[in-house]
GROMACS .gro file of C-alpha atoms in nm:
model
  104
    1MET     CA    1   0.477  -3.931  -6.685
    2ALA     CA    2   0.400  -3.578  -6.578
    3TYR     CA    3   0.203  -3.480  -6.273
    4SER     CA    4  -0.041  -3.193  -6.261
    5GLU     CA    5   0.023  -2.899  -6.022
    6THR     CA    6  -0.280  -2.989  -5.806
    7LYS     CA    7  -0.151  -3.338  -5.740
    8ILE     CA    8   0.198  -3.203  -5.646
    9VAL     CA    9   0.041  -2.938  -5.402
   10ILE     CA   10  -0.192  -3.212  -5.251
   11GLY     CA   11   0.101  -3.438  -5.205
   12GLY     CA   12   0.300  -3.179  -5.037
   13ILE     CA   13   0.007  -3.081  -4.797
   14ALA     CA   14  -0.048  -3.451  -4.717
   15HIS     CA   15   0.332  -3.495  -4.618
   16ILE     CA   16   0.333  -3.182  -4.378
   17PRO     CA   17   0.172  -3.362  -4.077
   18VAL     CA   18   0.414  -3.663  -4.130
   19LEU     CA   19   0.709  -3.411  -4.127
   20ILE     CA   20   0.584  -3.247  -3.808
   21PHE     CA   21   0.539  -3.583  -3.640
   22ILE     CA   22   0.894  -3.685  -3.721
   23ALA     CA   23   1.040  -3.345  -3.603
   24ASN     CA   24   0.859  -3.358  -3.272
   25PHE     CA   25   0.962  -3.736  -3.225
   26ILE     CA   26   1.326  -3.622  -3.271
   27LYS     CA   27   1.279  -3.318  -3.050
   28GLY     CA   28   1.127  -3.542  -2.775
   29LYS     CA   29   1.425  -3.775  -2.774
   30PHE     CA   30   1.682  -3.503  -2.706
   31GLU     CA   31   1.471  -3.284  -2.481
   32VAL     CA   32   1.551  -3.281  -2.101
   33LYS     CA   33   1.260  -3.402  -1.901
   34LYS     CA   34   1.147  -3.198  -1.609
   35GLU     CA   35   1.048  -3.345  -1.267
   36THR     CA   36   0.689  -3.286  -1.160
   37LEU     CA   37   0.632  -3.077  -0.866
   38LYS     CA   38   0.410  -3.219  -0.586
   39GLU     CA   39   0.202  -2.968  -0.409
   40THR     CA   40   0.119  -3.028  -0.043
   41LEU     CA   41  -0.152  -2.842   0.137
   42VAL     CA   42  -0.119  -2.753   0.506
   43LYS     CA   43  -0.423  -2.692   0.703
   44GLU     CA   44  -0.392  -2.415   0.967
   45ASP     CA   45  -0.587  -2.427   1.283
   46SER     CA   46  -0.820  -2.140   1.348
   47VAL     CA   47  -0.711  -1.891   1.621
   48LYS     CA   48  -0.958  -1.764   1.858
   49VAL     CA   49  -0.913  -1.396   1.938
   50ILE     CA   50  -1.040  -1.241   2.249
   51GLU     CA   51  -1.041  -0.874   2.237
   52ALA     CA   52  -0.999  -0.785   2.598
   53LYS     CA   53  -0.672  -0.993   2.622
   54GLU     CA   54  -0.554  -0.831   2.301
   55THR     CA   55  -0.558  -0.480   2.460
   56LEU     CA   56  -0.374  -0.610   2.758
   57VAL     CA   57  -0.117  -0.774   2.546
   58LYS     CA   58  -0.062  -0.447   2.348
   59GLU     CA   59  -0.031  -0.254   2.670
   60ASP     CA   60   0.228  -0.509   2.802
   61LYS     CA   61   0.424  -0.488   2.482
   62ALA     CA   62   0.427  -0.115   2.494
   63LYS     CA   63   0.556  -0.124   2.857
   64ALA     CA   64   0.826  -0.369   2.767
   65ILE     CA   65   0.939  -0.166   2.470
   66LYS     CA   66   0.958   0.148   2.681
   67LYS     CA   67   1.172  -0.032   2.951
   68LEU     CA   68   1.410  -0.172   2.679
   69SER     CA   69   1.437   0.180   2.503
   70ASN     CA   70   1.521   0.325   2.843
   71LYS     CA   71   1.787   0.063   2.909
   72LEU     CA   72   1.921   0.119   2.568
   73ASP     CA   73   1.952   0.490   2.619
   74ASN     CA   74   2.135   0.430   2.943
   75ILE     CA   75   2.376   0.191   2.786
   76GLU     CA   76   2.442   0.433   2.501
   77GLU     CA   77   2.512   0.725   2.753
   78LYS     CA   78   2.757   0.494   2.949
   79ALA     CA   79   2.930   0.384   2.624
   80ASP     CA   80   2.984   0.756   2.533
   81GLU     CA   81   3.122   0.830   2.871
   82VAL     CA   82   3.369   0.535   2.850
   83PHE     CA   83   3.463   0.648   2.501
   84GLU     CA   84   3.549   0.997   2.620
   85LYS     CA   85   3.755   0.862   2.908
   86VAL     CA   86   3.949   0.637   2.674
   87LYS     CA   87   4.016   0.939   2.447
   88LYS     CA   88   4.148   1.132   2.745
   89LYS     CA   89   4.378   0.855   2.867
   90LYS     CA   90   4.514   0.819   2.520
   91LYS     CA   91   4.580   1.181   2.491
   92ASP     CA   92   4.751   1.187   2.834
   93LYS     CA   93   4.974   0.891   2.743
   94LYS     CA   94   5.083   1.072   2.429
   95LYS     CA   95   5.158   1.387   2.623
   96LYS     CA   96   5.369   1.193   2.862
   97LYS     CA   97   5.566   1.037   2.598
   98LYS     CA   98   5.638   1.368   2.430
   99LYS     CA   99   5.749   1.498   2.761
  100ASP     CA  100   5.972   1.204   2.825
  101MET     CA  101   6.126   1.225   2.486
  102LYS     CA  102   6.196   1.601   2.525
  103ARG     CA  103   6.374   1.524   2.857
  104ASP     CA  104   6.610   1.275   2.689
   0.00000   0.00000   0.00000
């Protein structure tokens, strides 16, 4: 018994959703499932700002920064002085060793 072309096409179109369902079913069995991410909201307390104190804090911070920078400058100067002294001592030791070797 021969089928007409329209019956064959209609049959093919009718089976496409079935094939898609089977493919998705197989894909779902082998797919790695992801864990769901839980979101938590944190409420922040509102901060009251007083402008008069704000300027005082800025001035205090500026003073503190100036003091620290001055101290840092002093430390750097002392470190340079110590470095130069160590260099001189090393040179003096080398010169003494050379003189002692020449005497022998």
